[in-house]
Amino acid sequence: MTFLACDCQQPAQCRIQKCTTDFVSLTSHLNSAIDGFDSEFCKALRAYAGCTQRTSKACRGNLVYHSAVLGISDLMSQRNCSKDGPTSSTNPEVTHDPCNYHSHTGAREHRGGDQTPPNYLFCGLFGDPHLRTFKDHFQTCKVEGAWPLIDNNYLSVQVTNVPVVSGSSATATNKITIIFKAHRECTDQKVYQAVTDDLPAAFVDGSTSGGDGDTKSLRIVERESGRYVEMHARYIGTTVFVRQLGRYLTLAIRMPEDLAMSYEESQDLQLCVNGCPLGERIDDGQGQVSAILGHTLPRTSLTQAWPGYTLETANAQCHEKMPVKDIYFQSCVFDLLTTGDANFTAAAHSALEDVEALHPRKERWHIFPSSSRGTPRGGSRLSVSLGLTCLILIVFL
């Protein structure tokens, strides 16, 4: 029997799904609020583009492949990524950087440990004052004087609240003290303090960063002189926003859950963790400012709760900035009626912007008071990267 030699080759397999899987793996842990996001995202995009080029012949005519190529191009334009530059390794030997929280969480995954990305928590304080806790509970409190928002093994945040108008329980924040605790080789202890009309772009020792080397593990970024600063603590994966609006200060923070919940039993008085004490709350325990408006203020829009604003005019002013009538809108109305200070409109609006920048769960950005005693429900205004989402869906469906 004679065998004929065959110089045949099996057709190369289109590997677009592998390219997309690698891209998702490289970007799933990235946080857009953290310094350096754009650089790392662009590296991953360039690696994705290179992978698609290497499999282009095998994927000719493949709809998923061509959709991916278009999606990459769109994302590179949106992020202003150059086509030339460093790329992310799709099979990296993960190095442990003790001063980069994301690096050592990634190293645990690479070693086969916990495969889930770190869970982040958000806390915010603004206005009269309104508190959003790490558990997404929304409360309006008195808390006059100095109170700890956070006091764990890595970070302490204390606020001081003063009366806004005489004869009212309304208070607002005029001082914020933040202590970044010393952390091995990453940073010495750094203290930041802001008071009304003095929102510095430096720590109290005059420095603007902590840690050695070109990539600082802790740094302050001034976004608006005397009005808005950000603090990025890379070594604990934490971001803090501090603003001044009118005469008062606001604060927003995003922190990994495992660090936020790392504290001793004696440190349990933390407003971000457990909320305001019952005796300090001026809402109904569910964050329902609407209930307060209904019960303590006249229902008629013709009667003024405070000189300058009626319920009707307060609603109109807040609606200009916040078209979604969620708890932030209602807080705005409440503050205008109880203080008469128009700056509280900007405070509520900025607080919602900070939520959108830092809160890890977009479906929870808006909180609407429930009609019952249940948990406030999340809103529906989602902002997603549609191109990437559709692209991933196409590949995996």
Short mmCIF file of C-alpha atoms in Angstrom, two decimals:
data_model
loop_
_atom_site.label_atom_id
_atom_site.label_comp_id
_atom_site.label_asym_id
_atom_site.label_seq_id
_atom_site.Cartn_x
_atom_site.Cartn_y
_atom_site.Cartn_z
CA MET A 1 0.00 0.00 0.00
CA THR A 2 1.37 3.39 -0.96
CA PHE A 3 0.89 6.44 1.32
CA LEU A 4 0.91 9.83 -0.30
CA ALA A 5 2.74 12.54 1.60
CA CYS A 6 0.48 15.44 2.49
CA ASP A 7 1.84 18.88 3.20
CA CYS A 8 -1.49 19.86 4.77
CA GLN A 9 -1.76 22.01 7.86
CA GLN A 10 -4.64 22.35 10.23
CA PRO A 11 -6.16 25.83 9.89
CA ALA A 12 -5.10 28.17 12.68
CA GLN A 13 -7.76 28.70 15.31
CA CYS A 14 -9.22 32.18 15.90
CA ARG A 15 -8.16 33.18 19.40
CA ILE A 16 -10.25 36.32 19.83
CA GLN A 17 -11.98 34.93 22.93
CA LYS A 18 -8.58 34.36 24.59
CA CYS A 19 -7.57 37.94 23.72
CA THR A 20 -10.72 39.31 25.31
CA THR A 21 -10.40 37.08 28.38
CA ASP A 22 -6.84 38.34 28.91
CA PHE A 23 -7.98 41.96 28.57
CA VAL A 24 -10.75 41.48 31.15
CA SER A 25 -8.24 39.85 33.50
CA LEU A 26 -5.84 42.79 33.11
CA THR A 27 -8.48 45.47 33.75
CA SER A 28 -11.04 43.98 36.14
CA HIS A 29 -9.09 45.09 39.22
CA LEU A 30 -8.45 48.65 37.99
CA ASN A 31 -10.19 51.55 39.74
CA SER A 32 -10.84 54.68 37.67
CA ALA A 33 -10.67 56.86 40.81
CA ILE A 34 -7.11 55.76 41.57
CA ASP A 35 -4.12 57.63 40.23
CA GLY A 36 -2.48 55.80 37.31
CA PHE A 37 -5.68 54.21 35.99
CA ASP A 38 -5.37 55.70 32.48
CA SER A 39 -1.78 54.50 32.07
CA GLU A 40 -2.58 50.92 33.11
CA PHE A 41 -5.79 50.82 31.06
CA CYS A 42 -3.92 51.99 27.94
CA LYS A 43 -1.25 49.33 28.48
CA ALA A 44 -3.96 46.69 28.61
CA LEU A 45 -5.63 48.08 25.48
CA ARG A 46 -2.36 47.97 23.55
CA ALA A 47 -1.84 44.36 24.65
CA TYR A 48 -5.40 43.59 23.52
CA ALA A 49 -4.75 45.23 20.15
CA GLY A 50 -1.51 43.26 19.73
CA CYS A 51 -3.30 40.01 20.51
CA THR A 52 -5.99 40.71 17.89
CA GLN A 53 -3.33 41.49 15.28
CA ARG A 54 -1.57 38.17 15.89
CA THR A 55 -4.78 36.24 15.34
CA SER A 56 -6.11 38.41 12.49
CA LYS A 57 -5.56 35.85 9.70
CA ALA A 58 -7.34 33.07 11.55
CA CYS A 59 -10.21 35.40 12.49
CA ARG A 60 -10.83 36.80 9.01
CA GLY A 61 -14.59 37.11 8.52
CA ASN A 62 -15.29 36.47 12.24
CA LEU A 63 -17.91 38.97 13.42
CA VAL A 64 -16.74 38.86 17.05
CA TYR A 65 -13.17 39.60 15.95
CA HIS A 66 -14.17 42.62 13.87
CA SER A 67 -16.39 43.91 16.68
CA ALA A 68 -13.44 43.62 19.06
CA VAL A 69 -11.14 45.57 16.72
CA LEU A 70 -13.69 48.38 16.44
CA GLY A 71 -14.25 48.35 20.21
CA ILE A 72 -10.52 48.63 20.90
CA SER A 73 -10.23 51.58 18.52
CA ASP A 74 -13.13 53.36 20.18
CA LEU A 75 -11.76 52.80 23.69
CA MET A 76 -8.29 54.00 22.69
CA SER A 77 -9.81 57.20 21.33
CA GLN A 78 -11.93 57.72 24.44
CA ARG A 79 -8.93 57.29 26.74
CA ASN A 80 -6.49 59.17 24.48
CA CYS A 81 -4.24 56.11 24.33
CA SER A 82 -1.33 56.18 21.90
CA LYS A 83 -0.91 53.14 19.66
CA ASP A 84 2.79 52.92 20.52
CA GLY A 85 3.94 52.38 24.07
CA PRO A 86 4.33 49.77 26.80
CA THR A 87 1.85 46.92 27.04
CA SER A 88 0.62 44.78 29.93
CA SER A 89 1.90 41.22 30.12
CA THR A 90 -0.88 38.67 29.69
CA ASN A 91 1.07 36.13 31.75
CA PRO A 92 2.92 38.29 34.25
CA GLU A 93 5.22 37.14 36.98
CA VAL A 94 3.47 39.21 39.60
CA THR A 95 5.89 41.17 41.73
CA HIS A 96 4.97 42.07 45.25
CA ASP A 97 5.03 45.82 45.86
CA PRO A 98 4.20 46.31 49.54
CA CYS A 99 3.31 49.94 48.89
CA ASN A 100 0.72 49.19 46.20
CA TYR A 101 -2.47 47.67 47.62
CA HIS A 102 -3.57 46.46 44.18
CA SER A 103 -0.20 44.81 43.60
CA HIS A 104 -0.32 42.59 46.65
CA THR A 105 -4.01 41.72 46.19
CA GLY A 106 -3.11 40.75 42.61
CA ALA A 107 -0.20 38.66 43.88
CA ARG A 108 -2.56 36.67 46.11
CA GLU A 109 -4.73 35.88 43.08
CA HIS A 110 -1.70 34.87 41.03
CA ARG A 111 -0.65 32.41 43.76
CA GLY A 112 -4.08 30.78 43.58
CA GLY A 113 -5.54 32.46 46.62
CA ASP A 114 -8.70 34.54 46.78
CA GLN A 115 -9.84 35.03 43.18
CA THR A 116 -12.32 37.79 43.90
CA PRO A 117 -11.15 41.40 43.52
CA PRO A 118 -11.14 43.52 46.69
CA ASN A 119 -14.49 44.92 47.76
CA TYR A 120 -14.58 48.69 48.25
CA LEU A 121 -16.74 50.75 50.60
CA PHE A 122 -17.87 54.37 50.34
CA CYS A 123 -18.64 56.93 53.03
CA GLY A 124 -19.63 60.57 52.61
CA LEU A 125 -20.58 63.55 54.78
CA PHE A 126 -22.04 66.84 53.58
CA GLY A 127 -24.55 69.56 54.37
CA ASP A 128 -26.54 69.63 57.58
CA PRO A 129 -24.75 67.08 58.05
CA HIS A 130 -25.99 64.17 55.98
CA LEU A 131 -24.09 60.92 56.40
CA ARG A 132 -23.85 58.01 53.99
CA THR A 133 -22.29 55.08 55.82
CA PHE A 134 -20.17 52.22 54.51
CA LYS A 135 -23.39 50.16 54.50
CA ASP A 136 -25.18 52.73 52.28
CA HIS A 137 -27.40 53.83 55.15
CA PHE A 138 -28.33 57.49 54.82
CA GLN A 139 -28.82 59.58 57.98
CA THR A 140 -29.27 63.22 58.92
CA CYS A 141 -27.63 63.99 62.25
CA LYS A 142 -26.89 66.74 64.77
CA VAL A 143 -23.45 65.54 65.97
CA GLU A 144 -22.31 68.97 67.15
CA GLY A 145 -18.63 69.10 68.12
CA ALA A 146 -15.86 66.64 67.20
CA TRP A 147 -16.84 63.14 65.98
CA PRO A 148 -14.83 60.26 64.47
CA LEU A 149 -15.94 59.15 61.01
CA ILE A 150 -13.24 56.50 60.66
CA ASP A 151 -10.77 55.08 63.19
CA ASN A 152 -9.13 51.86 62.03
CA ASN A 153 -5.60 50.48 61.96
CA TYR A 154 -4.68 52.48 58.86
CA LEU A 155 -6.65 55.70 58.86
CA SER A 156 -8.41 58.11 61.22
CA VAL A 157 -10.85 60.79 60.09
CA GLN A 158 -12.47 63.23 62.50
CA VAL A 159 -14.92 66.04 61.72
CA THR A 160 -16.01 69.01 63.79
CA ASN A 161 -19.54 70.35 63.31
CA VAL A 162 -20.86 73.73 64.41
CA PRO A 163 -24.40 75.22 64.51
CA VAL A 164 -25.45 76.83 61.25
CA VAL A 165 -28.19 79.11 62.58
CA SER A 166 -29.26 79.91 66.11
CA GLY A 167 -32.40 78.25 67.35
CA SER A 168 -31.97 75.25 65.04
CA SER A 169 -30.44 71.80 65.51
CA ALA A 170 -28.80 72.14 62.10
CA THR A 171 -25.01 71.83 62.13
CA ALA A 172 -22.39 71.66 59.40
CA THR A 173 -18.71 70.71 59.18
CA ASN A 174 -16.07 73.42 59.59
CA LYS A 175 -13.03 71.24 60.35
CA ILE A 176 -11.70 67.91 59.05
CA THR A 177 -8.65 66.08 60.42
CA ILE A 178 -7.26 63.04 58.58
CA ILE A 179 -4.43 60.87 59.92
CA PHE A 180 -2.71 58.43 57.57
CA LYS A 181 -1.01 56.12 60.04
CA ALA A 182 2.61 55.05 59.59
CA HIS A 183 2.78 51.92 57.45
CA ARG A 184 6.06 50.03 57.40
CA GLU A 185 8.32 51.27 54.58
CA CYS A 186 5.46 52.93 52.68
CA THR A 187 4.98 56.18 54.60
CA ASP A 188 5.55 57.89 57.90
CA GLN A 189 2.46 59.15 59.71
CA LYS A 190 0.92 62.05 57.81
CA VAL A 191 -1.71 64.44 59.18
CA TYR A 192 -4.00 66.56 57.02
CA GLN A 193 -6.19 69.29 58.48
CA ALA A 194 -8.70 71.55 56.76
CA VAL A 195 -10.79 74.31 58.34
CA THR A 196 -13.18 76.81 56.81
CA ASP A 197 -11.29 79.12 54.43
CA ASP A 198 -8.10 77.08 54.81
CA LEU A 199 -8.13 74.00 52.57
CA PRO A 200 -4.42 73.36 52.10
CA ALA A 201 -2.81 71.28 49.36
CA ALA A 202 -0.27 69.87 51.85
CA PHE A 203 -0.04 67.92 55.06
CA VAL A 204 0.55 69.78 58.32
CA ASP A 205 4.30 69.15 58.03
CA GLY A 206 4.34 71.02 54.70
CA SER A 207 4.87 67.93 52.54
CA THR A 208 2.58 66.91 49.69
CA SER A 209 3.40 63.20 49.60
CA GLY A 210 4.59 60.22 51.59
CA GLY A 211 6.94 57.41 50.69
CA ASP A 212 10.15 57.16 48.70
CA GLY A 213 10.82 56.96 45.00
CA ASP A 214 9.19 58.59 42.01
CA THR A 215 5.87 56.81 42.54
CA LYS A 216 4.72 58.08 45.92
CA SER A 217 2.59 55.78 48.03
CA LEU A 218 0.62 58.77 49.39
CA ARG A 219 0.03 62.12 47.75
CA ILE A 220 -2.23 65.16 47.68
CA VAL A 221 -3.61 66.54 44.43
CA GLU A 222 -5.17 70.02 44.40
CA ARG A 223 -8.06 70.13 41.93
CA GLU A 224 -9.31 73.63 42.72
CA SER A 225 -7.22 76.04 44.75
CA GLY A 226 -8.58 76.45 48.26
CA ARG A 227 -11.77 74.55 47.35
CA TYR A 228 -11.11 70.94 46.41
CA VAL A 229 -8.28 68.49 47.15
CA GLU A 230 -7.88 64.75 46.68
CA MET A 231 -5.68 62.38 48.67
CA HIS A 232 -4.56 59.13 47.07
CA ALA A 233 -3.11 56.50 49.44
CA ARG A 234 -1.82 53.86 47.02
CA TYR A 235 -0.48 51.61 49.78
CA ILE A 236 -3.97 51.12 51.27
CA GLY A 237 -6.00 51.52 48.05
CA THR A 238 -7.82 54.53 49.51
CA THR A 239 -9.01 57.81 47.99
CA VAL A 240 -10.31 60.83 49.92
CA PHE A 241 -12.02 63.95 48.53
CA VAL A 242 -12.32 67.13 50.64
CA ARG A 243 -14.21 70.20 49.42
CA GLN A 244 -15.27 73.59 50.73
CA LEU A 245 -18.62 74.90 49.51
CA GLY A 246 -19.72 78.17 51.03
CA ARG A 247 -18.61 78.23 54.65
CA TYR A 248 -18.58 74.48 55.21
CA LEU A 249 -16.65 71.35 54.27
CA THR A 250 -17.63 68.03 52.70
CA LEU A 251 -15.83 64.70 52.66
CA ALA A 252 -16.01 61.52 50.59
CA ILE A 253 -13.88 58.39 50.94
CA ARG A 254 -13.43 55.06 49.17
CA MET A 255 -11.56 52.30 51.03
CA PRO A 256 -11.11 48.51 50.72
CA GLU A 257 -13.49 46.67 53.02
CA ASP A 258 -10.81 44.49 54.61
CA LEU A 259 -8.90 47.58 55.75
CA ALA A 260 -11.95 49.67 56.70
CA MET A 261 -13.12 46.88 59.00
CA SER A 262 -9.69 46.36 60.59
CA TYR A 263 -10.07 47.96 64.02
CA GLU A 264 -10.12 47.12 67.70
CA GLU A 265 -13.23 46.72 69.80
CA SER A 266 -12.47 50.01 71.55
CA GLN A 267 -12.64 51.81 68.18
CA ASP A 268 -16.33 51.09 67.57
CA LEU A 269 -17.45 54.75 67.59
CA GLN A 270 -17.08 55.37 63.88
CA LEU A 271 -19.89 57.16 62.09
CA CYS A 272 -18.94 55.68 58.70
CA VAL A 273 -19.16 52.16 60.15
CA ASN A 274 -22.09 52.29 62.58
CA GLY A 275 -23.84 55.57 61.73
CA CYS A 276 -24.81 58.33 64.13
CA PRO A 277 -25.97 57.40 67.65
CA LEU A 278 -29.75 57.28 67.89
CA GLY A 279 -29.83 60.34 70.13
CA GLU A 280 -27.99 62.38 67.48
CA ARG A 281 -30.26 61.58 64.54
CA ILE A 282 -32.87 64.03 63.33
CA ASP A 283 -34.40 61.71 60.75
CA ASP A 284 -36.60 58.65 61.22
CA GLY A 285 -33.75 56.16 61.27
CA GLN A 286 -34.18 55.32 57.57
CA GLY A 287 -32.60 58.48 56.20
CA GLN A 288 -35.98 59.73 55.04
CA VAL A 289 -35.55 63.47 54.84
CA SER A 290 -38.89 63.56 53.06
CA ALA A 291 -40.58 62.36 56.23
CA ILE A 292 -39.02 65.23 58.15
CA LEU A 293 -40.14 67.73 55.54
CA GLY A 294 -43.63 66.35 55.78
CA HIS A 295 -43.83 66.26 59.58
CA THR A 296 -41.94 69.31 60.79
CA LEU A 297 -42.50 71.85 58.04
CA PRO A 298 -45.75 73.31 56.70
CA ARG A 299 -47.02 71.43 53.68
CA THR A 300 -48.11 74.59 51.91
CA SER A 301 -45.54 76.04 49.54
CA LEU A 302 -46.63 79.56 50.48
CA THR A 303 -45.29 79.39 54.02
CA GLN A 304 -41.58 80.00 54.46
CA ALA A 305 -39.63 77.62 56.66
CA TRP A 306 -36.69 80.04 56.76
CA PRO A 307 -36.34 83.54 55.34
CA GLY A 308 -35.72 83.34 51.61
CA TYR A 309 -37.13 79.91 50.75
CA THR A 310 -40.50 78.26 50.49
CA LEU A 311 -40.91 74.56 49.86
CA GLU A 312 -41.73 75.43 46.26
CA THR A 313 -38.68 77.61 45.64
CA ALA A 314 -36.36 75.18 47.43
CA ASN A 315 -37.64 72.33 45.25
CA ALA A 316 -37.12 74.41 42.12
CA GLN A 317 -33.54 75.40 43.00
CA CYS A 318 -32.49 71.87 43.93
CA HIS A 319 -34.13 70.41 40.82
CA GLU A 320 -31.94 72.64 38.61
CA LYS A 321 -28.83 70.82 39.87
CA MET A 322 -30.32 67.41 40.61
CA PRO A 323 -33.03 66.28 38.21
CA VAL A 324 -33.30 62.88 39.92
CA LYS A 325 -35.38 63.30 43.06
CA ASP A 326 -33.40 60.96 45.25
CA ILE A 327 -32.15 61.39 48.83
CA TYR A 328 -29.53 63.94 47.69
CA PHE A 329 -32.25 66.09 46.15
CA GLN A 330 -34.31 65.82 49.32
CA SER A 331 -31.29 66.67 51.46
CA CYS A 332 -30.78 69.78 49.36
CA VAL A 333 -34.38 70.88 49.94
CA PHE A 334 -34.14 70.12 53.64
CA ASP A 335 -30.95 72.18 54.03
CA LEU A 336 -32.34 75.17 52.14
CA LEU A 337 -35.47 75.19 54.30
CA THR A 338 -33.61 74.80 57.58
CA THR A 339 -30.69 77.17 56.91
CA GLY A 340 -31.61 79.48 54.03
CA ASP A 341 -28.04 79.02 52.70
CA ALA A 342 -27.96 78.51 48.92
CA ASN A 343 -24.48 76.96 49.13
CA PHE A 344 -26.04 73.77 50.45
CA THR A 345 -27.40 73.17 46.94
CA ALA A 346 -23.85 72.98 45.61
CA ALA A 347 -22.85 70.78 48.56
CA ALA A 348 -25.55 68.20 47.77
CA HIS A 349 -24.72 68.26 44.06
CA SER A 350 -20.99 67.80 44.72
CA ALA A 351 -21.71 65.00 47.18
CA LEU A 352 -23.59 63.14 44.47
CA GLU A 353 -20.71 63.74 42.03
CA ASP A 354 -18.32 62.26 44.59
CA VAL A 355 -20.56 59.20 44.90
CA GLU A 356 -20.43 58.73 41.13
CA ALA A 357 -16.63 59.04 41.18
CA LEU A 358 -15.91 56.79 44.15
CA HIS A 359 -18.82 54.47 44.96
CA PRO A 360 -18.03 50.98 43.63
CA ARG A 361 -21.63 49.98 42.83
CA LYS A 362 -23.26 52.14 40.19
CA GLU A 363 -26.71 50.72 40.84
CA ARG A 364 -26.46 52.22 44.36
CA TRP A 365 -25.45 55.75 43.39
CA HIS A 366 -28.99 57.01 43.91
CA ILE A 367 -30.86 56.15 47.09
CA PHE A 368 -34.61 56.62 47.22
CA PRO A 369 -36.42 56.55 50.59
CA SER A 370 -38.67 53.53 50.76
CA SER A 371 -42.30 53.90 51.62
CA SER A 372 -41.90 51.25 54.30
CA ARG A 373 -39.29 50.56 56.96
CA GLY A 374 -37.23 48.53 54.55
CA THR A 375 -33.86 49.21 53.08
CA PRO A 376 -33.65 52.22 50.72
CA ARG A 377 -33.66 51.07 47.14
CA GLY A 378 -31.05 51.96 44.55
CA GLY A 379 -31.75 54.18 41.58
CA SER A 380 -31.64 53.34 37.92
CA ARG A 381 -29.40 55.94 36.31
CA LEU A 382 -26.42 53.83 35.35
CA SER A 383 -23.35 55.09 33.55
CA VAL A 384 -21.40 52.25 31.94
CA SER A 385 -18.74 51.88 29.31
CA LEU A 386 -21.18 50.59 26.72
CA GLY A 387 -18.62 49.71 24.11
CA LEU A 388 -16.59 47.45 26.42
CA THR A 389 -19.67 45.89 28.01
CA CYS A 390 -21.20 45.04 24.63
CA LEU A 391 -17.88 43.70 23.41
CA ILE A 392 -17.51 41.33 26.36
CA LEU A 393 -21.13 40.22 26.04
CA ILE A 394 -20.64 39.44 22.34
CA VAL A 395 -17.61 37.29 23.08
CA PHE A 396 -19.13 35.26 25.89
CA LEU A 397 -22.66 34.79 24.56
#
